[in-house]
Amino acid sequence: MPPPDQLNALLGECSLGRQRALETLYRLTSAKLFAVALRILRRRDWAEEVLQECYVSIWQHAGRYDPLKSQPMTWMTRIVRNRCLDRLDRPNLEVPAPDDDFAASWADDAPGPMALLLTQESSAQLAGCLKGLEGHQRQAIALAFFEGLSHSEVAQHLCQPIGTIKSWVRRGLEKLKGCLE
């Protein structure tokens, strides 16, 4: 990751309308910001689209960046995160229902943690135990453990209070433990 001073300088150049600065900023930061977008949206096409919108926003609002309030990467990551959450809040978004097959609803063709898990020897037993969970527990556990989301991110994604998510995950894990023993 480039030093914050370099990013600060590039943002200052962007605020003056210098396209080369934006090109350099993009080259230095796009991989990390794309990873953030992909982690939240879980769809490559959406992540690419959101990232493009974010760099336009960074270009337009570079003059508003205040290095006394946050590091440049934090500021840009917040823009990406907020734009991703806005994308998820759009109506008619493809969000799997709790009883749907959550693995089939992920659009990315790359083998993810779930696909890798299913190739292991004990995966059949675990898959059977997962099917025995209630839909909301299964979905919360899948998002937390297979997608790596935090409890608060799962709560936002499922539009539920964080305490409810923690209870679903805890009770689901207790059922899984009992099933696997």
C-alpha positions in Angstrom: 0.0 0.0 0.0 1.4 3.4 -0.9 2.3 5.8 1.9 -0.5 8.1 3.1 1.5 11.2 2.1 1.7 10.1 -1.5 -2.1 9.5 -1.5 -2.7 12.9 0.1 -0.7 14.5 -2.6 -2.5 12.6 -5.4 -5.9 13.6 -3.9 -4.7 17.3 -3.8 -3.7 17.0 -7.5 -7.1 15.5 -8.3 -8.8 18.4 -6.7 -6.9 20.6 -9.1 -8.3 18.6 -12.1 -5.0 16.8 -13.0 -6.0 13.5 -14.7 -2.5 12.0 -14.4 -3.0 12.1 -10.6 -6.2 10.2 -10.9 -4.6 7.6 -13.1 -1.8 7.1 -10.6 -4.3 7.0 -7.7 -6.3 4.4 -9.5 -3.3 2.3 -10.2 -2.1 2.4 -6.6 -5.5 1.8 -4.9 -7.9 0.1 -7.2 -6.9 -3.5 -6.3 -7.7 -2.9 -2.6 -10.9 -0.9 -3.2 -12.1 -3.5 -5.7 -11.5 -6.2 -3.1 -13.6 -4.3 -0.6 -16.4 -3.9 -3.2 -16.3 -7.5 -4.2 -16.4 -8.7 -0.6 -19.5 -6.6 0.1 -21.4 -7.2 -3.2 -20.2 -10.7 -3.9 -20.7 -10.1 -7.7 -17.8 -9.1 -9.9 -19.9 -7.2 -12.4 -21.5 -5.1 -9.6 -18.1 -4.5 -7.9 -16.6 -3.3 -11.2 -19.5 -0.9 -11.8 -19.5 0.5 -8.2 -15.7 0.9 -8.3 -16.0 3.0 -11.5 -18.7 5.2 -9.9 -16.5 5.6 -6.8 -13.5 6.9 -8.8 -15.7 9.4 -10.5 -16.9 10.5 -7.0 -13.3 10.6 -5.7 -12.4 12.7 -8.7 -15.3 15.1 -8.2 -14.9 15.4 -4.4 -11.2 15.2 -3.9 -11.2 18.8 -2.8 -13.4 17.8 0.2 -10.9 15.3 1.5 -9.5 16.5 4.8 -6.3 14.7 5.9 -6.9 15.8 9.5 -10.1 13.8 9.7 -8.9 10.5 8.2 -6.2 8.7 6.2 -6.7 8.8 2.4 -7.3 5.1 2.1 -9.9 5.2 4.9 -11.7 8.0 3.1 -11.7 6.2 -0.2 -12.7 2.9 1.4 -15.7 4.6 3.1 -16.8 5.9 -0.3 -16.7 2.4 -1.8 -18.4 0.8 1.2 -21.2 3.4 1.2 -21.7 3.1 -2.5 -21.8 -0.8 -2.2 -24.4 -0.5 0.6 -26.5 1.9 -1.5 -26.3 -0.7 -4.3 -27.5 -3.4 -1.9 -30.4 -1.2 -0.8 -31.8 -0.8 -4.3 -35.2 -2.4 -4.8 -35.5 -5.6 -6.8 -32.0 -6.7 -5.7 -31.4 -10.4 -5.9 -31.2 -11.3 -2.2 -31.7 -15.0 -1.4 -34.6 -15.9 0.8 -33.6 -17.7 4.0 -34.9 -21.1 2.7 -33.2 -20.8 -0.7 -30.1 -22.7 -1.5 -27.6 -20.0 -0.4 -24.7 -21.5 -2.3 -26.6 -21.5 -5.6 -27.5 -17.8 -5.2 -23.8 -16.6 -5.4 -23.0 -15.5 -9.0 -19.2 -15.6 -8.9 -17.8 -18.5 -10.9 -14.6 -18.7 -9.0 -14.4 -21.5 -6.4 -15.2 -19.8 -3.1 -14.9 -21.1 0.4 -18.1 -23.1 0.1 -16.9 -24.9 -3.1 -13.6 -25.7 -1.4 -15.3 -27.0 1.7 -17.6 -29.3 -0.4 -14.5 -31.0 -1.8 -13.3 -32.1 1.6 -14.0 -35.6 3.1 -16.3 -34.4 5.9 -18.2 -32.0 3.7 -21.1 -34.4 3.2 -21.7 -34.6 6.9 -21.4 -30.8 7.4 -23.7 -30.2 4.4 -26.3 -32.5 6.0 -26.0 -30.7 9.3 -26.3 -27.3 7.6 -29.5 -28.4 5.9 -30.9 -29.3 9.3 -30.6 -25.7 10.5 -33.4 -23.2 10.2 -33.1 -21.0 7.1 -32.2 -17.8 8.9 -29.5 -19.6 11.0 -28.0 -21.2 7.9 -28.0 -17.9 6.0 -26.4 -16.0 8.9 -23.7 -18.7 9.4 -23.0 -18.8 5.7 -22.5 -15.1 5.4 -20.4 -15.0 8.6 -18.1 -18.0 8.0 -18.2 -18.7 4.3 -18.2 -15.1 3.1 -16.2 -13.6 6.1 -18.7 -10.9 7.0 -18.7 -9.6 10.5 -21.8 -9.9 12.7 -22.6 -6.2 12.1 -22.2 -6.7 8.3 -24.5 -9.7 8.4 -27.0 -7.7 10.4 -26.9 -4.9 7.8 -27.2 -7.4 4.9 -30.2 -9.3 6.4 -31.8 -6.1 7.8 -31.9 -7.5 11.3 -30.6 -6.3 14.7 -27.1 -7.4 15.5 -28.3 -9.2 18.7 -30.6 -11.3 16.6 -27.8 -12.2 14.2 -25.5 -13.1 17.1 -28.2 -15.3 18.6 -28.9 -17.0 15.2 -25.2 -17.7 14.7 -24.7 -18.9 18.3 -27.7 -21.2 18.3 -26.9 -22.5 14.7 -23.3 -23.3 15.8 -24.6 -25.1 18.8 -26.9 -27.2 16.6 -24.0 -27.9 14.1 -21.7 -29.0 17.0 -24.4 -31.4 18.3 -25.0 -32.7 14.8 -21.3 -33.2 14.0 -20.5 -35.0 17.3 
